[in-house]
Coordinates of C-alpha atoms in Angstrom, one line a residue:
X1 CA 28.2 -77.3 62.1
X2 CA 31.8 -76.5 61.3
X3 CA 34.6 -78.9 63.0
X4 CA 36.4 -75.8 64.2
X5 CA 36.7 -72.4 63.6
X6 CA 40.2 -69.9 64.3
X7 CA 40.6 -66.6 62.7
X8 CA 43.2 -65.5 65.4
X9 CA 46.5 -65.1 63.7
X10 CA 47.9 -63.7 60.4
X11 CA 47.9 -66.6 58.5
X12 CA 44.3 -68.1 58.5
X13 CA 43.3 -69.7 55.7
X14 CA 41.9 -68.4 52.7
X15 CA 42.0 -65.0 54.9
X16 CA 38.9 -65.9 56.4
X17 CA 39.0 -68.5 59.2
X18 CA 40.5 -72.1 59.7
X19 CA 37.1 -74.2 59.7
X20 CA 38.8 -77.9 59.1
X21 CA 42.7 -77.7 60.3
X22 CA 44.7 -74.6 61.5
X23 CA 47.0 -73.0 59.2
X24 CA 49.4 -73.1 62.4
X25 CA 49.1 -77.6 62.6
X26 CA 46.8 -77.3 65.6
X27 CA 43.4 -80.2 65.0
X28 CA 40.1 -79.5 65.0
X29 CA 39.8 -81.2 68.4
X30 CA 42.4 -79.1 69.8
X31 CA 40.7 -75.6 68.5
X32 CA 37.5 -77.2 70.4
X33 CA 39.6 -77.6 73.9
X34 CA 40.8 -73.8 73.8
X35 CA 37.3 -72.5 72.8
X36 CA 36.4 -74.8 75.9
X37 CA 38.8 -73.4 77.9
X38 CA 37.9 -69.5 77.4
X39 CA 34.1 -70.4 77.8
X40 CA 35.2 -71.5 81.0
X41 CA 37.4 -68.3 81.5
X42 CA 34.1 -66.7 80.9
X43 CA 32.1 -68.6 83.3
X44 CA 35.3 -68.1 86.0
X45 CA 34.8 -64.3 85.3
X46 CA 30.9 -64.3 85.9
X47 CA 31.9 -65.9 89.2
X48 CA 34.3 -63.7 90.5
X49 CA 32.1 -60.9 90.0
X50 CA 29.2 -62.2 92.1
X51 CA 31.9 -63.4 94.7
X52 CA 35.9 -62.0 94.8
X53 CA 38.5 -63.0 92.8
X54 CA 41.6 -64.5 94.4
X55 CA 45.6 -65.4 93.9
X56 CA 44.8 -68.5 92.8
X57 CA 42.0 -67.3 90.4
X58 CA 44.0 -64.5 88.8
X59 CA 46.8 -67.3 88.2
X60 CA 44.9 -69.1 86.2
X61 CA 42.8 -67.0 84.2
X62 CA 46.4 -65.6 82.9
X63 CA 48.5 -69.1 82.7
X64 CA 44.2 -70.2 80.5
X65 CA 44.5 -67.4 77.9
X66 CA 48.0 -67.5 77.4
X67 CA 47.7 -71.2 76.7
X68 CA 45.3 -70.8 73.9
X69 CA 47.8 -68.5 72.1
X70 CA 48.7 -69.6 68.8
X71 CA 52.0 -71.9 68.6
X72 CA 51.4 -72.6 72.3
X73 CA 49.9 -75.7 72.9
X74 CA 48.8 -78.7 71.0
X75 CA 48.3 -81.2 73.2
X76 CA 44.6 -81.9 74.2
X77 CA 45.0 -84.0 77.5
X78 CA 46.7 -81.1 79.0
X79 CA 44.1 -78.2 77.8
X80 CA 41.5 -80.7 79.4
X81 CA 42.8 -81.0 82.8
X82 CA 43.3 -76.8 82.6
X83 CA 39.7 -76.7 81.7
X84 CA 39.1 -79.5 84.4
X85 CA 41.0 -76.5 86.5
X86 CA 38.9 -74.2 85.9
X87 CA 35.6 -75.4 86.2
X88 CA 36.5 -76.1 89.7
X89 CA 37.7 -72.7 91.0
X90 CA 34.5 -71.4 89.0
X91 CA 32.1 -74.2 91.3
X92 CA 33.9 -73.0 94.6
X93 CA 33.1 -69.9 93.9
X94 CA 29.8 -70.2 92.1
X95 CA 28.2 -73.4 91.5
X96 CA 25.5 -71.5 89.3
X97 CA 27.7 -69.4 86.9
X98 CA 27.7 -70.7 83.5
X99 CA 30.3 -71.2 81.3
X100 CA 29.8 -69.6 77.5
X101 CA 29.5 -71.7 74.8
X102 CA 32.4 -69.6 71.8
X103 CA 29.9 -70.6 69.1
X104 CA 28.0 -67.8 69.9
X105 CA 30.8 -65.6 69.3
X106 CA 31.3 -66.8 66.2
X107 CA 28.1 -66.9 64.6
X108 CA 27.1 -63.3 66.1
X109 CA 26.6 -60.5 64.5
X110 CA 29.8 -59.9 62.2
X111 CA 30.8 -56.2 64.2
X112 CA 29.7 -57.4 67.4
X113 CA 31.9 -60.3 66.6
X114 CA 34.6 -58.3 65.7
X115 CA 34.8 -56.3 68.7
X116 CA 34.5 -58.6 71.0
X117 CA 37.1 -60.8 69.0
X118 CA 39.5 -57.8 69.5
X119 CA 38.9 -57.9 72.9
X120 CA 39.4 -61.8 73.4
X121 CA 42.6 -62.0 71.1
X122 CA 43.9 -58.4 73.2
X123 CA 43.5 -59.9 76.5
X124 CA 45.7 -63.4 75.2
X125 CA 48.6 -61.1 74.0
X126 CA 48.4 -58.9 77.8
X127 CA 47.8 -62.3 79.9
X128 CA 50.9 -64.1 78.9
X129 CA 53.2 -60.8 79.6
X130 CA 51.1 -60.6 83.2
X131 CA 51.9 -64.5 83.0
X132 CA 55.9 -63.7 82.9
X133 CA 55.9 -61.0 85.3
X134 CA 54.1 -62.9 87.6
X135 CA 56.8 -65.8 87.5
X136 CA 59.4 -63.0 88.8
X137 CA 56.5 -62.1 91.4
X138 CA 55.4 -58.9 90.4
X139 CA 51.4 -58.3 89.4
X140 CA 49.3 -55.2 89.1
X141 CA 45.8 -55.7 90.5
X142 CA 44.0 -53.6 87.8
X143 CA 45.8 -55.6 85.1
X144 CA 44.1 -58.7 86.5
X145 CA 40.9 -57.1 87.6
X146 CA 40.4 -56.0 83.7
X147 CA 40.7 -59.8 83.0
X148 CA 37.3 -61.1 84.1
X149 CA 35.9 -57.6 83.1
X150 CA 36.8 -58.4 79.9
X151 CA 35.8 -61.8 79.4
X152 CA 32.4 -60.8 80.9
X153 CA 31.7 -58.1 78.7
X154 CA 32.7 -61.0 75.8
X155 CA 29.8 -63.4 77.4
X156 CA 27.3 -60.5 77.5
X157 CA 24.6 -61.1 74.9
X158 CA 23.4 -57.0 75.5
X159 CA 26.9 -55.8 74.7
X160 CA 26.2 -52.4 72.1
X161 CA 28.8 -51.3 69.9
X162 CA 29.7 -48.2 71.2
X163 CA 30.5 -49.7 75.3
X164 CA 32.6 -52.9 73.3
X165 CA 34.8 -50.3 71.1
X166 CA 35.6 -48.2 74.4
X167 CA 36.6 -51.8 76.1
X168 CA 38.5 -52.1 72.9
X169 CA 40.3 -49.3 73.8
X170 CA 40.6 -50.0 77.3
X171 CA 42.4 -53.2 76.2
X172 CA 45.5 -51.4 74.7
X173 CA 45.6 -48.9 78.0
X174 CA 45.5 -51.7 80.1
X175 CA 48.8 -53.6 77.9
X176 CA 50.4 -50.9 78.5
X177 CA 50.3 -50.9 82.3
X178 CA 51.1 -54.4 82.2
X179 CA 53.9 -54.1 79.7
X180 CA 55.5 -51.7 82.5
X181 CA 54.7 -53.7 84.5
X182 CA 56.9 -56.3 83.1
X183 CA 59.2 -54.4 81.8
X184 CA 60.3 -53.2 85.7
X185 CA 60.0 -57.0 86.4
X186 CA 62.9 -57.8 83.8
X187 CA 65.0 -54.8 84.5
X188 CA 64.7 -55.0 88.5
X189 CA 65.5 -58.8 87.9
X190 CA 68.2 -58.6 85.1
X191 CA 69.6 -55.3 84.9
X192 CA 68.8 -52.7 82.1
X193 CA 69.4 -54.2 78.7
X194 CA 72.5 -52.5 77.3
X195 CA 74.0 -52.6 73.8
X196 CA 75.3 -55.8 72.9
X197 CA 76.9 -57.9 69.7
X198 CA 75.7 -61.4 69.4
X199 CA 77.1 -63.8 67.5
X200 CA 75.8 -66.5 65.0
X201 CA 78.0 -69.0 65.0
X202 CA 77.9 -72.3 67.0
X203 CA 80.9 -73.5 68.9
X204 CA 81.8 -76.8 68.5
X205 CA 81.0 -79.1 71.2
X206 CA 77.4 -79.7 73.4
X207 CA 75.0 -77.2 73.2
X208 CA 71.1 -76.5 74.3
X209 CA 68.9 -73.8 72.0
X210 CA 66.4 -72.3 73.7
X211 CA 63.9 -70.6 72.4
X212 CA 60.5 -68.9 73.1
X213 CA 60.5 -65.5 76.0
X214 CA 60.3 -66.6 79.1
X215 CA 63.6 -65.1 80.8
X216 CA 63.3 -67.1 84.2
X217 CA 63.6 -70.3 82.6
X218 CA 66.5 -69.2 80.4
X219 CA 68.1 -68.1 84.0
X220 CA 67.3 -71.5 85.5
X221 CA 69.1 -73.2 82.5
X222 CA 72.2 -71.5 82.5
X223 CA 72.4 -71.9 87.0
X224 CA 72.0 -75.7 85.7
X225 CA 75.0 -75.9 83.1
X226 CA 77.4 -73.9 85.1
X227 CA 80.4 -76.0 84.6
X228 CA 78.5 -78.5 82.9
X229 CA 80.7 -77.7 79.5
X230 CA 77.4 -77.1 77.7
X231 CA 77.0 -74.2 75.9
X232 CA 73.7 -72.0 75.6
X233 CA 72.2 -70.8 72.4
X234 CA 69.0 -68.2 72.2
X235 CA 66.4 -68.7 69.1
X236 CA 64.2 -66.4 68.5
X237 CA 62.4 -64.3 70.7
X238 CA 65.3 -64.8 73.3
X239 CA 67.6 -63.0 71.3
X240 CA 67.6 -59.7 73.5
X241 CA 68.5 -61.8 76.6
X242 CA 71.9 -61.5 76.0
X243 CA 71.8 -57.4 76.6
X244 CA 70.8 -58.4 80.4
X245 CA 73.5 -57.9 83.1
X246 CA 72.6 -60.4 85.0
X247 CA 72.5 -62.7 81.9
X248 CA 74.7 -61.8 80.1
X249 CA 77.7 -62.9 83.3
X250 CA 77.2 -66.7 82.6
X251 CA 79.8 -67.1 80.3
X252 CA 78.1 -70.8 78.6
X253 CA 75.3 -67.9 77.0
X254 CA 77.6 -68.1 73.8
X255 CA 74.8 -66.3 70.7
X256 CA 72.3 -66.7 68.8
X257 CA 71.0 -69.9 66.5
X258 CA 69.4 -69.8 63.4
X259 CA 66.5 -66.8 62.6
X260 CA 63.0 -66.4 63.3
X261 CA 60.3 -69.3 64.9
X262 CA 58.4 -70.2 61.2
X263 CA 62.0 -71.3 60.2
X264 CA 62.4 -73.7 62.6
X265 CA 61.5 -77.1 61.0
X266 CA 64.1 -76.3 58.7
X267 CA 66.7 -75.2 61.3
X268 CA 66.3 -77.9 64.0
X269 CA 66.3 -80.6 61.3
X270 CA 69.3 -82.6 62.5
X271 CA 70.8 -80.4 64.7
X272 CA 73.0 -82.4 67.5
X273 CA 71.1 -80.5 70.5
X274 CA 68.2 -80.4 72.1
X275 CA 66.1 -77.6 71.8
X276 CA 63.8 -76.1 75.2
X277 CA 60.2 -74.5 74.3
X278 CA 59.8 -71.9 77.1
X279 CA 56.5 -70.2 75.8
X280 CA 54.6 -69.4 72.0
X281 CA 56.4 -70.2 68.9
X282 CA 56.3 -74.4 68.6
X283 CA 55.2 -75.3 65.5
X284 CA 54.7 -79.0 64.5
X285 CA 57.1 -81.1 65.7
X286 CA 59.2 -82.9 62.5
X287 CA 60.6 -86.4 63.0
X288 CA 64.0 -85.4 61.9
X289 CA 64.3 -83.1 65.1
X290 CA 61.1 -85.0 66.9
X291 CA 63.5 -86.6 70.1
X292 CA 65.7 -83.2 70.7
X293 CA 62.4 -81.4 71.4
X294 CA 62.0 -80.3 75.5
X295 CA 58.5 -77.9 76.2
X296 CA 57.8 -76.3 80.0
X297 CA 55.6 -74.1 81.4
X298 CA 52.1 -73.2 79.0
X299 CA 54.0 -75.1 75.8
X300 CA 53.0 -78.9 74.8
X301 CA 53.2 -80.8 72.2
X302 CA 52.0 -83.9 72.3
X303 CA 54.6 -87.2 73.1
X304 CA 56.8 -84.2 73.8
X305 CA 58.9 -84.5 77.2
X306 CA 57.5 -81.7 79.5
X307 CA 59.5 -79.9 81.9
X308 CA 56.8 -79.2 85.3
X309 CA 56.9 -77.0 87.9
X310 CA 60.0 -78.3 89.3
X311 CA 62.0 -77.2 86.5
X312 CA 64.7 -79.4 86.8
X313 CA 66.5 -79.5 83.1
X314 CA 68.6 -82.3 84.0
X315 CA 66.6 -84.2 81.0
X316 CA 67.6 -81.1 78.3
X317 CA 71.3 -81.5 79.8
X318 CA 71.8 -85.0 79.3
X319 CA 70.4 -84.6 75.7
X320 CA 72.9 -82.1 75.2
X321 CA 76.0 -84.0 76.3
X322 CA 74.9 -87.3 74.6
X323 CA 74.2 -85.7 71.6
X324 CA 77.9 -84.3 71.3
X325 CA 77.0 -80.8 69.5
X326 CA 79.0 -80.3 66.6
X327 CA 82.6 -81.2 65.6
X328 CA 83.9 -78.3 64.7
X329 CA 82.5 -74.6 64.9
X330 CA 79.6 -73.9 62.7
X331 CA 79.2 -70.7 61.2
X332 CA 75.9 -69.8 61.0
X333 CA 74.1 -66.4 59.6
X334 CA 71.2 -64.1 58.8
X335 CA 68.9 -64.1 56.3
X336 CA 70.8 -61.9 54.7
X337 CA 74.3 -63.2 55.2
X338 CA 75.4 -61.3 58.5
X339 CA 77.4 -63.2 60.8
X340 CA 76.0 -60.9 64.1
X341 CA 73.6 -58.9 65.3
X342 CA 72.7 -55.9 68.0
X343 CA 70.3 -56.2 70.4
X344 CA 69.7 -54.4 73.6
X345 CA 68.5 -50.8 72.9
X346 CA 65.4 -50.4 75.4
X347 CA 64.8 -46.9 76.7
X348 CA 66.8 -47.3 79.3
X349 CA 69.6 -47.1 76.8
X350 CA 68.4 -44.7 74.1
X351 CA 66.9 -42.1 76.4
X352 CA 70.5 -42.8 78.2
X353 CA 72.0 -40.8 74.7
X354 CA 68.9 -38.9 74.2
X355 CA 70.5 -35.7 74.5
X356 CA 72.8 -37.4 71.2
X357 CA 69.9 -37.9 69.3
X358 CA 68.2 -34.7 70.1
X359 CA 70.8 -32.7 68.9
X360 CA 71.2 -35.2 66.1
X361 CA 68.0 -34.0 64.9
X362 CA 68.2 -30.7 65.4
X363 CA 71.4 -30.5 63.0
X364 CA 69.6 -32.6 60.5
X365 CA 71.4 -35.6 60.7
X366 CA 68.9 -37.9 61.8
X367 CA 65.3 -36.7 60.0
X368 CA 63.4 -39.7 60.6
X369 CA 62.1 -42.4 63.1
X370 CA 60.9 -45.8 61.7
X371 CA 59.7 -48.4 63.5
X372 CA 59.4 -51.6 61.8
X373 CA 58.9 -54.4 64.1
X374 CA 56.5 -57.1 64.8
X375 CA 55.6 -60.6 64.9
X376 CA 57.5 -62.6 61.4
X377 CA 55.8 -65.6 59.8
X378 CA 55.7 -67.8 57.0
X379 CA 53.7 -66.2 54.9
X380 CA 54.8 -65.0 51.4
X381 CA 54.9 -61.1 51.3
X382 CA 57.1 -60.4 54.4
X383 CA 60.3 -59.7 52.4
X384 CA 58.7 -56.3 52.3
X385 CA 60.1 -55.6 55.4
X386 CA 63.1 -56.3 54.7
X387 CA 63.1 -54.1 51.1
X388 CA 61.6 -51.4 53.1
X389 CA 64.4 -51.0 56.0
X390 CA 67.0 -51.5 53.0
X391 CA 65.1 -48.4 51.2
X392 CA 65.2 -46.6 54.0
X393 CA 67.5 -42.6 53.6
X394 CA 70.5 -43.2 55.1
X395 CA 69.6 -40.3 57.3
X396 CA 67.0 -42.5 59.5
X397 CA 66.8 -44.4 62.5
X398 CA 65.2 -48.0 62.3
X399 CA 63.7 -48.9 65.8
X400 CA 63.0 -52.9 66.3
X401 CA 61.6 -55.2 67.9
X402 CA 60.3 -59.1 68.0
X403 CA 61.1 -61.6 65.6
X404 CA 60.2 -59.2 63.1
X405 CA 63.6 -57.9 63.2
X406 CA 65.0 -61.0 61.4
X407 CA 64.2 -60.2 58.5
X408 CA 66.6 -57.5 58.4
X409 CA 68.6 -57.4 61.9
X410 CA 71.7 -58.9 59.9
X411 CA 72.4 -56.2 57.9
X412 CA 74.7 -53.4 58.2
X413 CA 73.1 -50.1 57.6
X414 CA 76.0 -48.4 58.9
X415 CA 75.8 -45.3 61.5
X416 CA 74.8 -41.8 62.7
X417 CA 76.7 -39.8 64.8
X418 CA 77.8 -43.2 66.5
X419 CA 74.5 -44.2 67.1
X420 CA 73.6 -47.9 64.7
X421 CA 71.2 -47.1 62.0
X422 CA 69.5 -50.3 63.4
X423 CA 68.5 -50.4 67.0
X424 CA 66.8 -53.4 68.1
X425 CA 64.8 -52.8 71.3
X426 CA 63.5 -56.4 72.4
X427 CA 60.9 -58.4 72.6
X428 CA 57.2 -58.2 71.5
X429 CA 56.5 -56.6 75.0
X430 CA 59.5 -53.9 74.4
X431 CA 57.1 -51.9 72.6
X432 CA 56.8 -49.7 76.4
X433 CA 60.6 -49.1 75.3
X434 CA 59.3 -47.5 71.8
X435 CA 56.9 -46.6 73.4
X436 CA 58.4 -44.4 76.1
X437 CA 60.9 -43.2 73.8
X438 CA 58.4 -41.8 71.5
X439 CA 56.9 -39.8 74.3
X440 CA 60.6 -38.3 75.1
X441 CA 60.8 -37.3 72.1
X442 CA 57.7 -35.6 71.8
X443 CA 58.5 -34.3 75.0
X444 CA 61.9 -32.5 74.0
X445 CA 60.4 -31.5 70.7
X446 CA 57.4 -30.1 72.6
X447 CA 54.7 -31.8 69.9
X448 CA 52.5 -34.7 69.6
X449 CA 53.6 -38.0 69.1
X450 CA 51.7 -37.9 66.0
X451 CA 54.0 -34.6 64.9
X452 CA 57.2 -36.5 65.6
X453 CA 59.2 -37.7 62.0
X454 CA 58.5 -41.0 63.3
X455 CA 56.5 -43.5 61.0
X456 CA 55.2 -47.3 62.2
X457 CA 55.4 -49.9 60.0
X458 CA 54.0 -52.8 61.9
X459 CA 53.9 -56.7 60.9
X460 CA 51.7 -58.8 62.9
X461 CA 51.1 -62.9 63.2
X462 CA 49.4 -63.4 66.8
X463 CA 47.7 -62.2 69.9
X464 CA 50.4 -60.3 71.0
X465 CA 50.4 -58.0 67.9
X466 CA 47.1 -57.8 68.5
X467 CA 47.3 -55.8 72.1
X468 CA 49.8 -54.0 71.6
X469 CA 48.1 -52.3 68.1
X470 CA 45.4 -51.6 70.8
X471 CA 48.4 -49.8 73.1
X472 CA 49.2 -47.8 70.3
X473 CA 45.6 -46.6 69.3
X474 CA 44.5 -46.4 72.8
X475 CA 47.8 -43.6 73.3
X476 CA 46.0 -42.2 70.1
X477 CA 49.0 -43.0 67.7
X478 CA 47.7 -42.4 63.7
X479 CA 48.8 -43.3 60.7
X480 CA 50.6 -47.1 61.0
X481 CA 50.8 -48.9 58.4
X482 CA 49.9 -52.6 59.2
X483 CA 50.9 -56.0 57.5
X484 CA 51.5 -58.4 55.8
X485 CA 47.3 -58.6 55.9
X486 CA 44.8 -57.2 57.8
X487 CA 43.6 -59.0 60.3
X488 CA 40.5 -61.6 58.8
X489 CA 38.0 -60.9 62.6
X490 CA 38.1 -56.9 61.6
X491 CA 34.5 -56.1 59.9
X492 CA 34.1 -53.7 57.1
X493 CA 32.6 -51.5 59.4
X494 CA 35.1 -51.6 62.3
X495 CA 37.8 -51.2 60.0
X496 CA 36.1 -48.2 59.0
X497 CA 36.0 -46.7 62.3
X498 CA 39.6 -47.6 62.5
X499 CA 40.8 -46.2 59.6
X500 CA 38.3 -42.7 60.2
X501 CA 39.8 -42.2 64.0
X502 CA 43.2 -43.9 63.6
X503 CA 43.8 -43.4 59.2
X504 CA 45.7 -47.2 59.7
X505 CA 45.9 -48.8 56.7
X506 CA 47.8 -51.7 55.2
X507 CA 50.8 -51.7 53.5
X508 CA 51.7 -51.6 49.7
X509 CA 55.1 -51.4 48.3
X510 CA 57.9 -50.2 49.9
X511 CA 58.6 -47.5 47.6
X512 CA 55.2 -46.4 47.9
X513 CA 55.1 -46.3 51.5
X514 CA 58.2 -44.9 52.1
X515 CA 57.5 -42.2 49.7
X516 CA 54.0 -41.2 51.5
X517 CA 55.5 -41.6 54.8
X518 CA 58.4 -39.1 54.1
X519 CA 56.3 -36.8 52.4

């Protein structure tokens, strides 16, 4: 029997499945506790269906499969007491429903496997955006209905081909409800995103970095340090919380530090701050950095100090102001050697000009639409993303979004008709904003979004890549290009039906794609 086995992200090794250790630092044992954890999803699921599900049920199912995320958590004792959790709601509800045993998944038969793994790895990526809408208190009963629907048809032993590939597909429709669902949850909250210039450089004196997506906690934070003389500093994924109004006012929420999450054992080393895990995207804690390191809400790490549910930060802040910061301002930049980037152009703001860009195209200034966005990641072959945006004609618009953007956010591709080459829409979940601005477009060009002179090129690492590839194809969207690898739990045969319905394929060069996309 294998110690472990995790195919879920983009960086599994040998392309095949981690079977020993994870490519991502998580244990064997660890990988054992979050297979437990969804067989007991599983089990909660056939419960609710012979019974009702409830508040309390629907929380936890989301805050479960959002935990075994990659780069969430790593800390064993606290997966236990979630299974622990679970196990209980499941016997009030049930005391005969079963929990499923995840080496049955993995052993199945390889297609059956892959579909269902599509479905598993889908329904992580759309539980921890229903996790963050639901900490603003908004939810969507059919996005959490689907939830035990799902993870029953996964512990289904009679499940046929042909019902798991429509459930696929029911996946990425359901993401996109919940996306929209979130995505009203962050605007009614924070105010539509608008245009913004963030900078890279540190200020000298004490500072916190915080880094993950979770905007509430980044909100709690900065009503803690008001007058505190700390300043705040997004990483990563909570770049584009700086385009928020209601952000965006507390004048401590200075820029951005460093680049993209795989970076980070490099960027934290010796850094005079502490540094706040709000979600995804913690990756083995280094000594050099090991006693700045705060986690709250699904993140742990073990011997970590964890922030509960009363989310008082007074332990971050005094961190922060012991530590000092830095002497003197530190100027930091991009990977390419930009000292600022753009953020906030959601489709609140781009359909806001979309009269701009319509006529833009129509004169033949703008002839083409990339998006290029996506999770990043450590693996070699990612600089392609950056070659690619910096091949791009001058005469195109790059849409953005997620950490992918780092590899290129920094540069200065200039402008058309007043509008930035570069427009960086968000987060991972922004993809409604591409999403919706693709179906203006299609609209006011009166084609489909498959006519439009708009090309995805997508990168991917983890679950949330995952779903929203399964928005896309569930919307019918053909010909994206998808990389650095293809995913390792896709079958020859599934990939085949992919590629025959959907002609997605993986990328090659950037000359080569560019020249087949503008073709």
């Amino acid at each position: 029997m294998k110690d472990m086995f995790c195919f879920q992200c983009e960086q599994t090794a040998k392309g095949t499945g981690c079977e020993v250790k994870g490519v991502c630092g998580k244990t064997a044992s660890t990988a054992v506790w979050q297979d437990k954890l969804v067989g007991a999803c599983i089990g909660l699921a056939r419960a609710v269906q012979k019974t009702k599900a409830t508040e309390a049920t629907d929380s936890c199912i989301k805050k479960a499969l959002f935990t075994t995320v990659t780069n969430v958590n790593f800390d064993d004792e606290s997966i236990k007491i979630m299974v622990d959790c679970v196990e209980k709601m499941k016997a009030e509800l049930d005391p005969t429903a079963e929990n499923y045993d995840m080496a049955k998944l993995w052993d199945d038969n390889e297609d059956i496997r892959s579909l269902k793994t599509l479905i598993l790895l889908g329904i992580k990526g759309v539980a921890s955006y229903a996790h963050h809408a639901e900490i603003l208190g908004y939810k969507d009963p059919v996005v959490d209905a689907f939830f035990y629907k799902a993870l029953a048809a996964i512990g289904t032993d009679t499940a046929e081909m042909g019902e798991l590939l429509t459930l696929v597909l029911e996946t990425g429709t359901v993401n996109l409800a919940c996306m929209a669902l979130l995505d009203k949850a962050n605007t009614e909250t924070y105010g539509t995103p608008v245009p913004t210039e963030v900078t890279l450089t540190i200020e000298k004196g004490p500072f916190i970095i915080i880094t993950g997506h979770d905007l509430h906690d980044l909100k709690l934070l900065l009503e803690q340090t008001k007058d505190q003389g700390i300043n705040i500093y997004t990483h990563g994924e909570m770049l584009p919380a700086h385009a928020y109004p209601e952000l965006k006012k507390y004048p401590q929420l200075k820029g951005n530090f460093g680049t993209a999450w795989q970076n980070q054992q490099k960027e934290f080393a010796d850094v005079p701050a502490p540094i706040l895990y709000t979600t995804n995207c913690i990756m083995p804690v280094k000594d050099s950095y090991a006693d700045r390191v705060f986690t709250t809400d699904v993140v742990q790490y073990p011997s970590m100090i964890h922030i509960g549910k009363d989310k008082d930060f007074t332990p971050v802040i005094e961190k922060a102001l012991a530590l000092g910061g830095y002497a003197q301002d530190k100027e930091m930049t991009g990977i390419n050697g930009g000292k600022k980037v753009m953020t906030g152009f959601g489709h609140g703001t781009v359909l806001g000009v979309a009269d701009k860009v319509i006529d833009a195209v129509k004169a033949g200034d703008i002839k083409h639409f990339f998006l290029v966005g996506g999770c990043d990641g450590a693996k070699t072959g990612r600089n392609y993303y950056t070659e690619f945006v910096q091949q791009t004609p001058k005469d195109s618009i790059i849409l953005t979004l997620a950490c992918g953007k780092y590899r290129f956010n920094d540069l200065d591709l200039g402008t058309i008709g007043g509008l930035p080459r570069i427009m960086d829409m968000g987060q991972c979940n922004d993809a409604y904003s591409a999403i919706q601005v693709a179906i203006a477009l299609a609209g006011a060009f009166e084609c489909d979004i498959n006519e439009l002179p708009l090309s995805m090129v997508l990168s991917w690492y983890e679950q949330k890549a995952v779903c929203i590839l399964l928005t896309l194809l569930s919307l019918g969207i053909k010909n994206i290009l998808l990389g650095p690898s293809l995913p390792a739990f896709i079958s020859p045969n599934v990939l085949n039906v992919l590629v025959e319905n959907y002609n997605i394929g993986p990328i090659s060069t950037p000359e080569a794609d560019l020249a087949k996309l503008l073709s």
